[in-house]
XYZ file of C-alpha atoms in Angstrom:
780
model
C 138.877 11.967 143.288
C 139.726 8.425 142.007
C 141.870 7.663 139.093
C 138.948 6.557 137.092
C 137.325 9.908 137.543
C 140.350 11.636 136.305
C 140.461 9.361 133.270
C 136.761 10.040 132.498
C 137.240 13.817 132.082
C 137.214 14.476 128.176
C 140.039 16.090 126.355
C 139.442 19.690 125.226
C 141.401 19.422 122.041
C 143.017 22.390 120.193
C 140.559 25.232 119.574
C 143.050 28.031 119.243
C 142.267 30.370 116.337
C 145.958 31.027 115.590
C 146.352 27.511 114.371
C 143.532 28.003 111.919
C 144.307 29.397 108.477
C 142.045 32.133 107.206
C 140.532 31.392 103.773
C 139.932 34.439 101.382
C 137.529 34.305 98.522
C 138.343 36.575 95.617
C 136.323 37.360 92.408
C 137.784 38.740 89.226
C 135.835 39.678 86.027
C 135.791 37.092 83.213
C 137.933 38.285 80.350
C 136.272 39.036 76.996
C 138.304 36.316 75.182
C 136.842 33.635 77.361
C 133.287 34.829 76.785
C 133.869 34.999 73.035
C 135.278 31.501 73.056
C 132.373 30.100 75.051
C 129.907 31.754 72.468
C 131.726 30.193 69.604
C 131.629 26.685 71.253
C 127.859 26.861 71.774
C 127.080 28.642 68.283
C 125.152 26.334 65.925
C 125.248 27.466 62.134
C 122.483 26.281 60.189
C 123.109 28.110 56.972
C 125.955 29.345 54.777
C 126.540 32.993 54.001
C 126.483 34.037 50.238
C 130.316 34.096 49.867
C 130.680 30.655 51.325
C 127.995 29.296 48.935
C 130.001 30.940 46.076
C 133.188 29.056 47.246
C 131.158 25.759 47.508
C 131.029 26.057 51.258
C 134.624 25.216 51.585
C 135.768 28.811 52.350
C 135.202 31.181 55.226
C 135.534 34.937 53.985
C 137.916 36.953 56.085
C 135.323 39.549 56.869
C 133.271 37.035 58.599
C 135.887 36.149 61.137
C 134.414 36.753 64.591
C 135.871 39.506 66.621
C 138.020 38.025 69.399
C 138.520 41.062 71.632
C 135.406 43.265 72.572
C 137.564 45.894 74.230
C 139.192 46.624 70.831
C 135.699 47.895 69.571
C 135.684 50.610 72.148
C 139.259 51.626 71.382
C 138.441 51.644 67.739
C 135.522 54.043 68.154
C 137.845 56.282 70.143
C 140.454 56.195 67.427
C 138.056 57.006 64.700
C 136.683 60.036 66.646
C 140.337 61.189 67.200
C 141.008 60.824 63.446
C 137.877 62.909 62.570
C 138.923 65.673 65.084
C 142.483 65.705 63.717
C 141.007 66.240 60.158
C 139.249 69.326 61.472
C 142.548 70.753 62.886
C 144.118 73.762 61.369
C 146.850 72.332 59.121
C 148.966 75.602 59.476
C 149.015 76.290 63.165
C 148.093 72.874 64.450
C 145.381 74.320 66.653
C 142.018 72.656 66.492
C 139.154 74.754 65.110
C 136.447 72.756 66.916
C 135.820 72.077 70.513
C 135.996 68.410 71.179
C 133.345 68.586 73.819
C 131.159 70.715 71.661
C 131.624 68.315 68.742
C 130.243 65.517 70.917
C 127.406 67.718 72.131
C 126.498 68.630 68.509
C 126.532 64.870 67.600
C 124.002 64.301 70.392
C 121.786 67.195 69.401
C 121.569 66.308 65.558
C 118.017 65.700 64.523
C 117.782 62.361 62.824
C 114.644 61.910 60.867
C 112.774 58.972 62.378
C 110.790 56.355 60.495
C 107.659 57.828 61.799
C 108.482 61.260 60.383
C 109.263 59.928 57.094
C 106.075 58.070 57.151
C 104.182 61.220 57.900
C 105.718 63.007 54.887
C 104.826 60.214 52.684
C 101.260 60.295 53.921
C 101.049 64.070 53.528
C 102.628 63.707 49.953
C 99.938 61.294 48.986
C 97.237 63.396 50.376
C 98.379 66.606 48.609
C 98.869 64.603 45.468
C 95.331 63.516 45.666
C 94.271 67.102 46.235
C 96.151 68.590 43.298
C 94.943 65.725 40.944
C 91.338 65.839 41.877
C 91.135 69.781 42.002
C 94.054 71.092 40.041
C 92.541 74.614 39.990
C 92.837 74.731 43.928
C 95.839 77.150 44.554
C 96.301 76.284 48.296
C 96.810 72.521 47.350
C 99.841 73.416 45.112
C 101.269 75.835 47.715
C 101.022 73.247 50.398
C 102.569 70.488 48.187
C 105.453 72.587 47.273
C 106.058 73.699 50.932
C 106.005 70.009 51.896
C 108.624 69.086 49.430
C 110.757 72.223 50.707
C 110.452 70.990 54.245
C 111.508 67.401 53.064
C 114.600 69.022 51.528
C 113.567 68.381 47.921
C 113.714 72.026 46.650
C 113.839 71.069 42.941
C 110.650 68.989 43.297
C 109.057 71.936 45.193
C 109.942 74.219 42.260
C 108.532 71.914 39.718
C 105.221 71.505 41.679
C 104.640 75.326 42.158
C 105.420 75.646 38.370
C 102.647 73.282 37.647
C 100.443 75.290 40.086
C 101.205 78.493 38.171
C 100.211 76.746 34.801
C 96.883 75.410 36.426
C 96.016 78.613 38.423
C 97.569 81.421 36.394
C 95.237 84.058 37.846
C 96.138 83.430 41.559
C 98.667 85.893 42.913
C 99.569 83.828 46.047
C 100.736 80.896 43.693
C 103.034 83.286 41.742
C 104.378 84.759 44.906
C 105.218 81.284 46.236
C 106.832 80.470 43.030
C 108.885 83.681 43.256
C 109.905 82.743 46.790
C 110.968 79.232 45.865
C 112.874 80.153 42.608
C 116.516 80.823 42.525
C 117.608 84.435 42.575
C 118.428 84.236 38.765
C 115.030 82.917 37.934
C 112.751 84.938 40.326
C 112.556 87.988 37.999
C 111.377 85.780 35.185
C 108.739 84.084 37.268
C 107.398 87.456 38.650
C 107.430 88.792 35.050
C 105.180 85.948 33.915
C 102.912 86.531 37.041
C 102.351 90.247 36.220
C 101.794 89.331 32.573
C 99.100 86.953 33.788
C 97.509 89.195 36.441
C 98.523 92.780 35.524
C 96.114 94.208 38.184
C 97.800 92.453 41.141
C 99.299 95.191 43.566
C 101.227 92.497 45.458
C 102.931 91.116 42.419
C 104.103 94.585 41.304
C 105.403 95.398 44.726
C 107.239 92.051 44.894
C 108.624 92.704 41.306
C 110.023 96.040 42.622
C 111.616 94.438 45.665
C 113.570 92.197 43.279
C 115.377 95.215 41.714
C 118.664 96.161 43.235
C 118.580 99.994 42.742
C 115.912 102.709 43.277
C 115.778 103.598 39.423
C 114.712 100.141 38.467
C 112.378 99.723 41.412
C 110.704 103.109 40.444
C 110.437 101.930 36.772
C 108.640 98.658 37.817
C 106.320 100.637 40.000
C 105.506 103.042 37.329
C 104.583 100.254 34.992
C 102.406 98.876 37.684
C 100.671 102.226 38.013
C 100.028 102.150 34.223
C 97.866 99.060 34.870
C 96.473 99.969 38.355
C 96.279 103.930 38.503
C 94.049 103.815 41.693
C 96.358 101.726 43.848
C 97.288 103.861 46.882
C 100.018 101.394 47.935
C 101.792 101.614 44.488
C 101.601 105.486 44.763
C 103.018 105.598 48.206
C 105.808 103.240 47.170
C 106.846 105.200 44.113
C 106.663 108.531 46.073
C 108.987 107.155 48.763
C 111.644 106.327 46.039
C 111.302 109.814 44.390
C 112.966 113.121 45.358
C 110.927 116.092 46.604
C 110.267 117.575 43.101
C 109.307 114.234 41.571
C 107.252 113.331 44.571
C 105.092 116.628 44.273
C 104.416 115.950 40.491
C 103.552 112.287 41.302
C 101.144 113.256 44.190
C 99.285 115.722 42.010
C 98.612 112.852 39.649
C 97.954 110.566 42.694
C 95.144 112.698 44.077
C 93.464 112.863 40.640
C 93.555 109.015 40.343
C 92.665 108.493 44.059
C 90.753 111.499 45.352
C 89.227 109.847 48.337
C 92.546 108.986 50.014
C 93.262 111.664 52.595
C 96.823 110.521 53.096
C 97.771 111.449 49.556
C 96.175 114.948 49.903
C 97.969 115.547 53.186
C 101.383 114.365 51.764
C 100.942 116.763 48.796
C 99.986 119.578 51.110
C 103.249 119.119 53.037
C 105.358 119.311 50.011
C 103.732 122.453 48.594
C 104.368 125.999 49.457
C 102.028 127.816 51.945
C 99.743 129.240 49.102
C 99.569 126.002 47.169
C 99.186 123.973 50.291
C 96.036 126.007 51.197
C 94.593 125.413 47.833
C 95.405 121.703 48.056
C 93.610 121.382 51.398
C 90.566 123.342 50.022
C 90.311 120.902 47.192
C 90.668 117.981 49.570
C 87.817 119.428 51.752
C 85.620 119.490 48.732
C 86.367 115.880 47.890
C 86.483 114.588 51.500
C 83.711 116.473 53.398
C 83.779 114.172 56.516
C 87.556 113.998 57.080
C 88.699 115.794 60.285
C 92.418 115.400 59.473
C 92.147 117.969 56.701
C 90.797 120.684 59.136
C 93.510 119.859 61.576
C 96.282 119.871 59.056
C 95.060 123.266 57.679
C 95.193 124.602 61.347
C 98.734 123.359 61.802
C 99.662 124.960 58.430
C 98.378 128.315 59.567
C 100.224 128.050 62.858
C 103.512 127.034 61.202
C 103.173 130.092 59.088
C 102.615 132.486 61.952
C 98.860 132.997 61.378
C 97.744 131.917 64.760
C 94.558 133.876 64.825
C 93.200 131.556 62.093
C 93.798 128.378 64.061
C 90.990 128.492 66.469
C 88.622 129.666 63.682
C 89.486 126.800 61.438
C 88.936 124.290 64.156
C 85.678 125.810 65.130
C 84.514 125.925 61.436
C 85.753 122.412 60.865
C 83.723 120.940 63.731
C 80.590 122.837 62.602
C 81.041 121.517 58.956
C 81.615 118.032 60.139
C 78.472 118.144 62.251
C 76.512 119.425 59.333
C 77.657 116.460 57.315
C 76.220 114.179 60.059
C 79.612 113.100 61.465
C 79.580 112.555 65.252
C 82.398 114.231 67.036
C 84.296 111.629 69.077
C 85.596 113.540 71.981
C 88.379 111.024 72.823
C 89.526 110.780 69.273
C 89.897 114.635 69.066
C 91.759 114.612 72.401
C 94.296 112.251 70.876
C 94.576 114.533 67.861
C 95.360 117.332 70.265
C 98.101 115.342 71.939
C 99.497 114.391 68.520
C 99.509 118.045 67.549
C 101.418 118.969 70.773
C 103.955 116.253 69.928
C 104.272 117.829 66.511
C 105.013 121.111 67.990
C 101.611 122.726 67.051
C 100.722 123.930 70.450
C 98.128 126.607 69.393
C 96.275 123.913 67.274
C 96.354 121.670 70.406
C 94.796 124.426 72.505
C 92.184 125.111 69.748
C 91.144 121.532 69.642
C 90.910 121.170 73.354
C 88.833 124.393 73.796
C 86.392 123.285 70.949
C 85.950 119.720 71.754
C 86.594 119.154 75.595
C 82.996 119.825 76.502
C 81.300 117.713 73.809
C 79.291 114.860 75.360
C 80.076 115.765 79.010
C 77.129 116.277 81.379
C 77.126 119.679 83.076
C 77.302 118.357 86.588
C 80.361 116.022 85.491
C 82.377 118.646 83.667
C 84.824 119.642 86.533
C 85.481 116.079 87.624
C 85.800 114.806 83.974
C 88.200 117.682 82.902
C 90.381 117.345 85.892
C 90.623 113.500 85.202
C 91.510 114.283 81.568
C 94.244 116.745 82.593
C 95.730 114.286 85.047
C 95.886 111.418 82.354
C 97.561 113.716 79.943
C 100.193 114.684 82.542
C 100.891 110.958 83.115
C 101.374 110.537 79.406
C 103.621 113.537 79.284
C 101.185 115.877 77.249
C 101.793 118.795 79.312
C 100.452 121.443 76.884
C 97.211 119.389 76.406
C 96.755 119.449 80.239
C 97.560 123.006 80.417
C 94.971 123.686 77.797
C 92.380 121.585 79.552
C 92.992 123.508 82.827
C 92.881 126.747 80.995
C 89.381 125.903 79.574
C 88.089 124.493 82.878
C 89.087 127.795 84.487
C 87.340 129.849 81.904
C 84.223 127.966 83.011
C 84.931 127.605 86.710
C 86.707 130.984 87.626
C 86.464 130.594 91.413
C 87.091 127.029 91.882
C 90.082 126.830 94.284
C 90.924 123.090 93.541
C 91.293 123.768 89.818
C 93.522 126.744 90.421
C 95.723 124.755 92.642
C 96.052 121.826 90.243
C 96.945 124.112 87.480
C 99.460 126.062 89.676
C 101.109 122.558 90.517
C 101.373 121.827 86.851
C 103.058 125.138 86.257
C 105.407 124.650 89.171
C 106.426 121.215 87.818
C 106.649 121.809 84.220
C 106.531 125.639 83.662
C 109.160 128.430 84.208
C 109.290 130.730 87.188
C 108.006 133.613 85.061
C 104.955 131.561 83.769
C 104.222 130.415 87.364
C 104.431 133.916 88.723
C 102.111 135.171 85.947
C 99.667 132.280 86.613
C 99.707 132.939 90.380
C 99.054 136.607 89.840
C 96.044 135.782 87.724
C 94.800 133.167 90.302
C 94.832 135.519 93.234
C 92.979 138.045 91.238
C 89.986 135.619 90.772
C 90.427 133.768 94.181
C 91.931 136.299 96.564
C 90.794 134.406 99.616
C 92.894 131.300 98.771
C 95.909 131.525 101.117
C 97.857 128.700 99.433
C 98.067 130.665 96.039
C 99.454 133.624 97.846
C 101.947 131.542 99.803
C 103.113 129.795 96.640
C 103.767 133.071 95.023
C 105.640 134.402 97.839
C 107.714 131.244 98.249
C 108.768 131.140 94.452
C 109.906 134.778 94.733
C 111.798 133.816 97.921
C 113.489 130.839 96.228
C 114.404 133.049 93.337
C 116.225 135.271 95.741
C 113.883 138.215 95.524
C 112.967 138.583 99.143
C 111.410 142.152 98.750
C 109.056 140.838 96.115
C 108.081 137.967 98.398
C 107.501 140.446 101.196
C 105.215 142.562 98.894
C 103.230 139.615 97.935
C 102.624 138.619 101.519
C 101.683 142.200 102.432
C 99.130 142.123 99.678
C 97.856 138.736 100.914
C 97.431 140.122 104.527
C 95.485 142.940 103.089
C 93.254 140.553 101.095
C 92.898 138.078 104.096
C 93.171 140.179 107.313
C 94.116 138.235 110.468
C 95.196 135.136 108.497
C 97.500 133.230 110.854
C 99.019 131.260 107.919
C 100.113 134.403 106.095
C 101.423 135.980 109.189
C 103.548 132.849 110.035
C 104.812 132.812 106.408
C 105.910 136.305 106.728
C 107.515 135.616 110.096
C 109.516 132.651 108.488
C 110.601 134.869 105.591
C 111.856 137.522 107.985
C 113.329 134.946 110.488
C 115.236 133.002 107.750
C 116.683 136.186 106.303
C 118.189 137.266 109.639
C 115.390 139.895 110.392
C 114.465 138.908 114.054
C 113.027 142.360 115.015
C 110.702 142.224 112.021
C 109.842 138.600 112.935
C 109.040 139.631 116.551
C 106.662 142.409 115.394
C 104.780 140.004 113.099
C 104.410 137.390 115.825
C 103.393 139.999 118.315
C 100.539 140.960 115.775
C 99.526 137.239 115.443
C 99.410 136.974 119.261
C 97.220 140.014 119.585
C 94.754 138.552 117.018
C 94.368 135.396 119.148
C 97.085 133.286 117.758
C 97.047 129.444 118.129
C 99.629 127.345 119.873
C 101.937 127.514 116.743
C 102.385 131.215 117.240
C 103.515 130.981 120.849
C 105.921 128.226 119.951
C 107.412 130.322 117.037
C 107.623 133.252 119.568
C 109.587 131.195 121.949
C 111.930 130.003 119.058
C 112.702 133.604 118.177
C 113.637 134.498 121.720
C 115.803 131.397 121.953
C 117.491 132.456 118.834
C 118.145 135.894 120.268
C 119.373 134.380 123.514
C 116.794 136.092 125.717
C 115.948 133.152 128.113
C 113.696 135.202 130.291
C 111.440 136.270 127.430
C 111.598 132.723 126.099
C 110.381 131.431 129.543
C 107.674 134.031 129.606
C 106.508 133.028 126.126
C 106.398 129.276 127.029
C 104.725 129.831 130.305
C 102.048 132.112 128.759
C 101.533 129.589 125.890
C 101.159 126.644 128.373
C 98.568 128.644 130.343
C 96.543 128.930 127.051
C 97.353 125.641 125.599
C 98.265 123.055 128.267
C 97.849 120.033 126.008
C 100.400 121.205 123.412
C 103.229 118.964 124.169
C 105.904 121.016 122.227
C 105.749 123.847 124.463
C 106.289 121.464 127.579
C 109.188 120.032 125.645
C 110.772 123.275 124.866
C 110.434 124.446 128.525
C 112.104 121.291 129.728
C 114.983 121.822 127.166
C 115.381 125.312 128.434
C 115.821 124.169 131.994
C 118.233 121.520 130.815
C 120.376 124.131 128.863
C 120.388 126.310 132.169
C 121.644 123.225 134.212
C 118.407 123.140 136.250
C 117.867 119.304 135.866
C 115.316 118.986 138.811
C 113.283 121.723 137.441
C 113.480 120.249 133.863
C 112.313 116.924 135.376
C 109.252 118.503 137.047
C 108.437 120.173 133.803
C 108.526 116.813 131.976
C 106.362 115.144 134.631
C 103.865 118.027 134.635
C 103.773 117.855 130.750
C 103.048 114.115 130.913
C 100.130 114.621 133.127
C 98.643 116.754 130.480
C 99.861 114.761 127.548
C 100.357 111.148 128.650
C 100.488 109.810 125.116
C 103.233 112.042 123.718
C 106.310 109.826 123.246
C 108.905 112.599 122.926
C 108.098 113.690 126.424
C 108.610 110.090 127.814
C 111.918 109.771 125.905
C 113.153 113.298 127.100
C 112.236 112.228 130.802
C 113.971 108.855 130.417
C 117.099 110.420 128.965
C 117.269 113.054 131.879
C 116.666 110.210 134.468
C 119.469 108.290 133.016
C 121.766 111.341 133.362
C 120.619 112.186 136.822
C 120.023 108.744 138.499
C 121.364 106.094 136.266
C 119.783 103.239 134.139
C 117.461 102.011 136.846
C 115.196 105.008 136.899
C 115.313 105.370 133.129
C 114.243 101.780 132.847
C 111.376 102.465 135.301
C 110.230 105.522 133.236
C 110.403 103.533 129.849
C 108.321 100.771 131.447
C 105.720 103.113 132.653
C 105.699 104.843 129.135
C 105.071 101.372 127.451
C 102.256 100.668 129.722
C 100.494 104.034 129.017
C 101.404 103.653 125.235
C 101.348 100.071 124.180
C 102.634 98.849 120.816
C 104.827 101.815 120.372
C 108.182 100.886 118.592
C 109.936 104.104 119.564
C 109.603 103.348 123.368
C 110.691 99.834 122.911
C 113.767 101.002 120.876
C 114.800 103.488 123.471
C 114.611 100.597 126.137
C 116.799 98.434 123.989
C 119.324 101.203 123.406
C 119.456 102.013 127.119
C 120.393 98.434 127.992
C 122.854 98.229 125.092
C 124.709 101.457 126.127
C 125.315 99.903 129.566
C 126.666 96.674 128.162
C 123.533 94.628 129.078
C 123.522 92.734 125.780
C 121.444 89.777 127.029
C 118.677 92.065 128.437
C 118.815 94.114 125.172
C 118.184 90.949 123.051
C 115.267 89.944 125.375
C 113.719 93.356 125.192
C 114.212 93.279 121.342
C 112.531 89.865 121.148
C 109.538 91.103 123.209
C 109.380 94.330 121.096
C 109.226 92.438 117.812
C 106.362 90.268 119.273
C 104.408 93.381 120.099
C 105.324 95.412 116.980
C 106.076 92.797 114.382
C 105.762 95.313 111.523
C 107.932 98.016 112.879
C 110.769 99.039 110.590
C 112.791 100.917 113.059
C 112.794 97.848 115.389
C 113.773 95.396 112.511
C 116.461 97.857 111.460
C 117.870 97.932 114.868
C 117.674 94.167 115.206
C 119.710 93.722 112.099
C 122.457 95.758 113.592
C 122.370 93.966 116.901
C 122.648 90.299 115.693
C 126.202 88.840 114.965
C 127.501 89.436 111.426
C 126.990 85.923 110.110
C 123.200 86.110 111.052
C 122.572 89.445 109.400
C 121.633 88.152 106.046
C 118.886 85.842 107.296
C 117.596 88.560 109.679
C 117.641 91.067 106.818
C 115.482 88.623 104.693
C 112.984 88.145 107.552
C 112.714 91.968 108.120
C 112.123 92.694 104.526
C 109.344 90.119 104.496
C 107.734 91.274 107.720
C 107.775 95.040 107.002
C 107.079 94.999 103.346
C 110.365 96.707 102.325
C 110.129 99.454 104.988
C 112.657 102.229 104.146
C 114.409 101.966 107.541
C 115.036 98.165 106.754
C 116.175 99.013 103.388
C 118.615 101.440 104.683
C 119.820 98.812 107.364
C 120.388 96.335 104.482
C 122.339 98.953 102.629
C 124.543 99.507 105.739
C 125.167 95.796 105.852
C 126.349 95.909 102.191
C 128.526 98.989 102.945
C 130.238 97.000 105.710
C 130.899 94.186 103.400
C 132.341 96.544 100.792
C 129.679 95.699 98.284
C 129.459 99.198 96.987
C 127.094 98.766 93.968
C 124.590 96.932 95.993
C 124.736 99.448 98.863
C 124.169 102.300 96.368
C 121.056 100.595 94.858
C 119.634 99.962 98.225
C 120.165 103.496 99.530
C 118.682 104.776 96.231
C 115.511 102.771 97.126
C 115.466 104.057 100.589
C 115.620 107.869 99.460
C 113.156 107.279 96.764
C 110.492 105.698 99.130
C 111.201 108.119 102.074
C 112.955 111.264 100.702
C 111.935 113.359 103.780
C 114.266 111.328 106.115
C 117.616 113.052 106.241
C 119.418 109.918 107.960
C 119.190 108.047 104.625
C 120.625 111.010 102.581
C 123.434 111.184 104.990
C 124.168 107.482 104.581
C 124.073 107.887 100.834
C 126.436 110.764 100.884
C 128.801 108.981 103.190
C 128.934 106.008 100.737
C 129.713 108.339 97.844
C 132.427 110.129 99.859
C 134.054 106.714 100.504
C 133.629 105.047 97.175
C 132.054 107.459 94.624
C 133.319 110.162 92.407
C 133.028 113.955 92.816
C 130.159 113.860 90.351
C 128.117 111.259 92.176
C 128.642 113.293 95.445
C 127.396 116.410 93.773
C 124.395 114.479 92.542
C 123.500 113.328 95.970
C 123.816 116.695 97.406
C 121.574 118.210 94.636
C 118.850 115.559 95.195
C 119.102 116.084 98.944
C 118.556 119.820 98.481
C 115.565 119.194 96.184
C 114.057 116.719 98.648
C 114.574 119.258 101.649
C 114.410 116.470 104.407
C 112.940 117.449 107.770
C 112.986 114.149 109.692
C 115.388 111.459 110.886
C 116.792 110.732 114.322
C 120.347 112.169 113.511
C 119.104 114.762 111.103
C 116.669 116.372 113.715
C 119.190 116.315 116.512
C 121.565 118.369 114.390
C 119.109 120.638 112.365
C 117.164 121.595 115.578
C 120.232 122.381 117.660
C 120.231 126.100 118.645
C 123.676 126.714 117.171
C 122.710 125.237 113.801
C 119.626 127.481 113.130
C 119.560 128.937 109.580
C 121.968 126.366 108.320
C 121.663 125.153 104.876
C 120.534 121.623 103.897
C 124.013 120.867 102.378
C 125.780 122.058 105.726
C 123.443 119.795 107.966
C 124.001 116.867 105.527
C 127.757 117.129 105.949
C 127.482 117.522 109.790
C 125.293 114.436 109.935
C 127.895 112.504 108.026
C 130.627 113.598 110.416
C 128.343 112.506 113.271
C 127.756 109.047 111.738
C 131.483 108.632 111.162
C 132.191 109.351 114.876
C 129.470 106.962 115.929
C 130.948 104.250 113.791
C 134.346 104.739 115.286
C 132.979 104.613 118.833
C 131.110 101.426 117.908
C 134.209 99.709 116.492
C 136.116 100.647 119.683
C 133.495 99.141 121.897
C 133.517 95.921 119.849
C 137.396 95.727 120.246
C 137.151 96.135 123.900
């Protein structure tokens, strides 16, 4: 390269950033003083203010000096507010008596009358002024005008207006009442006095005048003056009677019924105050004056009942209805039934029964009588009118002596609301008229048994068997009585009799249970084999035979029994579950899984089988497989309570709340889900919530013992002795028979004849052990 080429290469210059200074732009707010100064410079004044003109234009008043600092305005407002709050402080203790925040809120919420509202008031005032001037004899105009001024806060103007209204309309009681309301307490009496002077026949004014008095003596005096002017006013008579003692009230009511003979309330009030003999005379006089009044006849019946003359009650009601019908009065059946219920509430049971027996059939077609009367009784029970319902059933049974359904409903009513003695007497009467009704005999025997009178229960069942020979229900009831009272030989004899008369599968099953109880395995096997020859499709016999083989340790034989039973009863889930459980014990999870898969194919959409499969996988630690099975189960049985309950317990703790919510929506608050949610609350120590949810579970499904056990466990941990006793009592009353844990304990051979309370406590112990085992597994 030549020298010229080197010279022609351009110089790059200095482009380095480090030699360049960075330039920053900053912005600051303009101060208030600068803005104010700019405003003053641009301001053009074209007129002088009044003070400047007074000084010849040569003086600027101090008050007109412009504010130079706008920030001071905000500070000044804060200072003023502070001073106001300081004034409201307690000068002694120095503590403020108002909340500053509340004070500001109150300021915001203060209603300021707007220009529009003031304008509306002015328009209304003009309009009402026009009304009162054009038609001064129109009372509503004066009342409206005075109320407008009252709303506007001009109470004195309102009083003046209503005073003018009283002068213009002296014969209108509403104007005087308004004037009394608006008047000051000192003037109100004078206003109402002028009112009653102008309108002496106004009941409202006399009542208002009595209200203005401060003691009963003066009130009574005012009302008596009113009665001098209006002797036929029932309201005034009632008011004065209320203010009088019993003796004075009796005298006043004698005068009242003379002045107002057509008001039944006065007659009845007088009858209540009189002695028995005088009350009868009063009611007889009332009947003469008021021939179409049912209340007089009903009161007369109540009077006779109250004085022990019950034989007259029915006659009086019957005579009364005939007399009313003669007078042309239609007997309203519904109204009379209401009177019967009212009589029951008043304690007049005989009167109630008389009314029912005399009016229940009025207006009812012959073919509709039974249905209508039963419906009436059920409605009365819902309303708590038990005696009325009892009277309806008594009348229905007098017409339909042999109708089993009415006897049963009446017996249920006695059982729920009567005494043991009344129920026993009723059932004795019932079996006299319907001796072929097994249920009534059984109810009678059970009540005697529950009362602890076993010989009497035995005697009733003997009578029943004579009345209904070869009745299996009665024989089985007799067997249960003997078996539960530790009389196995008697129970054996009764079952032998039942088998001879061609007993059903239940008889053979009970026979096997007795032999199992006595420990005679050979006889138990004979009973089961004989029963299966006769009833091969009764799965419980197969189940019992399989369990017998398991107890004897013959697992292969037990497996054969279950498999043979499934050939006859392929749709019986307990057999499949028993076989799967046995296979798991004998051959492990693989065989149990195969059995449960086959069971699900034969019985699709069965939640119990899905749950058994899920539990089998979980018990062997196959959590992933268990979760997959649960997902499939919930797809096939989306509304199953037991599956959703198990699902809640399977998910991790943080997800249980959302899973519980989904479960409750899907199952429509199934009791199993409700109990699972309660367990979740128990684990979180939310005792009150857990108690409420368990209460719901046992209310919806009182027959499931597992829920009662959970409830009792909660009370043992967090409740008092009283709440524990309450749960035990309710559980005994419910007498639960179902529930997975409950049945596994109650049906165990060693727990036969065990009381409900003892089973409850055993289940609670089992639940505790299960929880401890689960917590150990989680730790591991």
